[in-house]
Short mmCIF file of C-alpha atoms in Angstrom, two decimals:
data_model
loop_
_atom_site.label_atom_id
_atom_site.label_comp_id
_atom_site.label_asym_id
_atom_site.label_seq_id
_atom_site.Cartn_x
_atom_site.Cartn_y
_atom_site.Cartn_z
CA UNK L 1 226.04 152.30 118.37
CA UNK L 2 224.62 149.77 120.78
CA UNK L 3 225.93 151.63 123.78
CA UNK L 4 224.15 154.93 123.17
CA UNK L 5 221.03 152.99 122.28
CA UNK L 6 221.14 150.91 125.46
CA UNK L 7 221.96 154.01 127.55
CA UNK L 8 219.06 155.85 125.92
CA UNK L 9 216.80 152.84 126.52
CA UNK L 10 217.83 152.57 130.16
CA UNK L 11 217.23 156.31 130.77
CA UNK L 12 213.94 156.35 128.89
CA UNK L 13 212.68 153.30 130.80
CA UNK L 14 213.65 154.78 134.15
CA UNK L 15 212.33 158.27 133.44
CA UNK L 16 208.63 157.45 134.06
CA UNK L 17 209.52 155.69 137.32
CA UNK L 18 211.65 158.65 138.42
CA UNK L 19 208.92 161.13 137.53
CA UNK L 20 206.37 159.06 139.41
CA UNK L 21 208.60 158.88 142.50
CA UNK L 22 209.29 162.62 142.32
CA UNK L 23 205.59 163.43 141.96
CA UNK L 24 204.72 161.17 144.90
CA UNK L 25 207.36 162.88 147.05
CA UNK L 26 206.09 166.35 146.18
CA UNK L 27 202.49 165.31 146.78
CA UNK L 28 203.26 163.70 150.13
CA UNK L 29 205.38 166.57 151.42
CA UNK L 30 202.85 169.18 150.38
CA UNK L 31 199.92 167.38 152.00
CA UNK L 32 201.54 166.25 155.22
CA UNK L 33 201.02 169.56 157.01
CA UNK L 34 197.81 170.63 155.28
CA UNK L 35 194.38 169.72 156.66
CA UNK L 36 192.19 167.47 154.54
CA UNK L 37 189.49 170.05 153.70
CA UNK L 38 186.80 167.38 153.52
CA UNK L 39 187.42 165.95 157.02
CA UNK L 40 189.45 168.59 158.88
CA UNK L 41 189.51 172.34 159.43
CA UNK L 42 191.86 174.71 161.28
CA UNK L 43 190.30 176.34 164.36
CA UNK L 44 191.70 179.46 166.02
CA UNK L 45 191.52 179.83 169.82
CA UNK L 46 191.71 183.21 171.56
CA UNK L 47 190.88 184.35 175.08
CA UNK L 48 190.58 187.43 177.22
CA UNK L 49 192.90 187.50 178.99
CA UNK L 50 195.40 185.80 176.69
CA UNK L 51 197.88 183.08 177.65
CA UNK L 52 195.17 180.67 178.77
CA UNK L 53 195.86 176.95 178.37
CA UNK L 54 193.94 175.20 175.58
CA UNK L 55 193.18 171.48 175.98
CA UNK L 56 191.65 169.38 173.22
CA UNK L 57 190.04 166.12 174.34
CA UNK L 58 192.19 166.26 177.50
CA UNK L 59 195.52 167.04 175.81
CA UNK L 60 197.19 170.41 176.30
CA UNK L 61 198.00 171.98 172.89
CA UNK L 62 199.37 175.36 174.02
CA UNK L 63 198.21 178.79 175.13
CA UNK L 64 196.00 181.39 173.52
CA UNK L 65 196.19 182.62 170.90
CA UNK L 66 196.75 179.34 169.11
CA UNK L 67 195.39 177.20 166.29
CA UNK L 68 194.73 173.49 165.79
CA UNK L 69 193.39 171.33 162.96
CA UNK L 70 190.27 169.47 164.15
CA UNK L 71 188.14 166.73 162.66
CA UNK L 72 184.74 167.60 161.22
CA UNK L 73 183.68 163.99 161.80
CA UNK L 74 183.08 164.17 165.57
CA UNK L 75 182.58 166.63 168.43
CA UNK L 76 185.80 167.84 170.02
CA UNK L 77 185.91 168.75 173.72
CA UNK L 78 187.74 172.02 174.41
CA UNK L 79 188.77 173.46 177.79
CA UNK L 80 190.35 176.91 178.03
CA UNK L 81 191.75 177.55 181.50
CA UNK L 82 193.88 180.04 183.39
CA UNK L 83 194.64 180.30 187.13
CA UNK L 84 192.32 182.77 188.87
CA UNK L 85 189.55 182.29 186.28
CA UNK L 86 186.60 179.96 185.72
CA UNK L 87 187.48 177.51 182.95
CA UNK L 88 185.57 177.66 179.67
CA UNK L 89 184.30 174.21 178.73
CA UNK L 90 182.81 173.75 175.25
CA UNK L 91 182.55 171.55 172.20
CA UNK L 92 183.49 172.25 168.58
CA UNK L 93 181.41 170.29 166.09
CA UNK L 94 180.74 170.04 162.37
CA UNK L 95 177.74 171.95 161.01
CA UNK L 96 177.01 172.03 157.27
CA UNK L 97 180.59 171.03 156.41
CA UNK L 98 182.30 173.54 158.75
CA UNK L 99 183.42 173.50 162.36
CA UNK L 100 181.54 175.68 164.83
CA UNK L 101 182.30 177.73 166.72
CA UNK L 102 185.26 178.86 164.64
CA UNK L 103 187.09 180.90 165.73
CA UNK L 104 186.70 180.08 169.42
CA UNK L 105 186.85 183.37 171.36
CA UNK L 106 186.45 183.12 175.13
CA UNK L 107 186.13 185.89 177.73
CA UNK L 108 187.24 184.20 180.95
CA UNK L 109 185.46 185.20 184.14
CA UNK L 110 187.38 185.74 187.37
CA UNK L 111 186.76 183.14 190.06
CA UNK L 112 186.64 185.90 192.70
CA UNK L 113 182.99 186.75 191.97
CA UNK L 114 179.97 185.10 193.58
CA UNK L 115 177.01 183.90 191.49
CA UNK L 116 175.08 187.07 192.38
CA UNK L 117 175.64 190.11 194.61
CA UNK L 118 174.66 189.74 198.25
CA UNK L 119 172.94 192.09 200.71
CA UNK L 120 175.87 194.54 200.88
CA UNK L 121 177.33 194.89 197.35
CA UNK L 122 179.73 197.72 198.23
CA UNK L 123 181.36 195.73 201.04
CA UNK L 124 181.52 192.63 198.80
CA UNK L 125 183.16 194.63 196.02
CA UNK L 126 185.76 195.99 198.46
CA UNK L 127 186.48 192.42 199.63
CA UNK L 128 186.80 191.17 196.05
CA UNK L 129 189.21 194.00 195.18
CA UNK L 130 191.30 193.18 198.29
CA UNK L 131 191.33 189.50 197.31
CA UNK L 132 192.42 190.47 193.80
CA UNK L 133 195.48 192.24 195.27
CA UNK L 134 196.26 189.06 197.24
CA UNK L 135 195.83 186.90 194.12
CA UNK L 136 198.28 189.11 192.24
CA UNK L 137 200.75 189.11 195.16
CA UNK L 138 200.83 185.29 195.36
CA UNK L 139 200.85 184.82 191.57
CA UNK L 140 197.36 183.32 191.10
CA UNK L 141 196.46 186.24 188.82
CA UNK L 142 199.17 187.57 186.51
CA UNK L 143 199.96 191.28 186.97
CA UNK L 144 199.03 191.94 183.33
CA UNK L 145 195.54 190.53 184.04
CA UNK L 146 194.88 192.65 187.13
CA UNK L 147 193.11 195.52 185.31
CA UNK L 148 190.93 193.04 183.38
CA UNK L 149 189.81 191.33 186.61
CA UNK L 150 189.29 194.63 188.42
CA UNK L 151 187.00 195.80 185.61
CA UNK L 152 184.99 192.57 185.86
CA UNK L 153 184.55 193.12 189.61
CA UNK L 154 183.48 196.74 189.18
CA UNK L 155 181.05 195.85 186.37
CA UNK L 156 179.55 193.02 188.42
CA UNK L 157 178.77 195.30 191.36
CA UNK L 158 177.39 198.28 189.35
#
């Protein structure tokens, strides 16, 4: 009778330790990929056009659309960039317990446009449209972005 008793005692003494270890493992695995809601928040990044590079505090994290978990404790420097476009440079910061802006939606502006139209807007527009064709031909502007850029040029010179 001592054997079953000692086996029972050994199992019953180890059971709380096993349960504690199991609970710790479940807790750790479930929290490892989840943001700490008090200090962190997921932020979504989108751009027009898409496939722009997103950098957070100088580190490339991918292309739009994408998401990252950011700290609410400090401002985070964001740069969204794409060849042929002016980069968007902004900060995400905590306001009343939430990150703002969130989501981050950026409409990138073509770098073909001047600050303001000159004396002959029609001639300038024609030159910009010719330069757009060159940008597409050499790969500075992706073919799928050509219509977006052309619309920006036409709207600018209206």
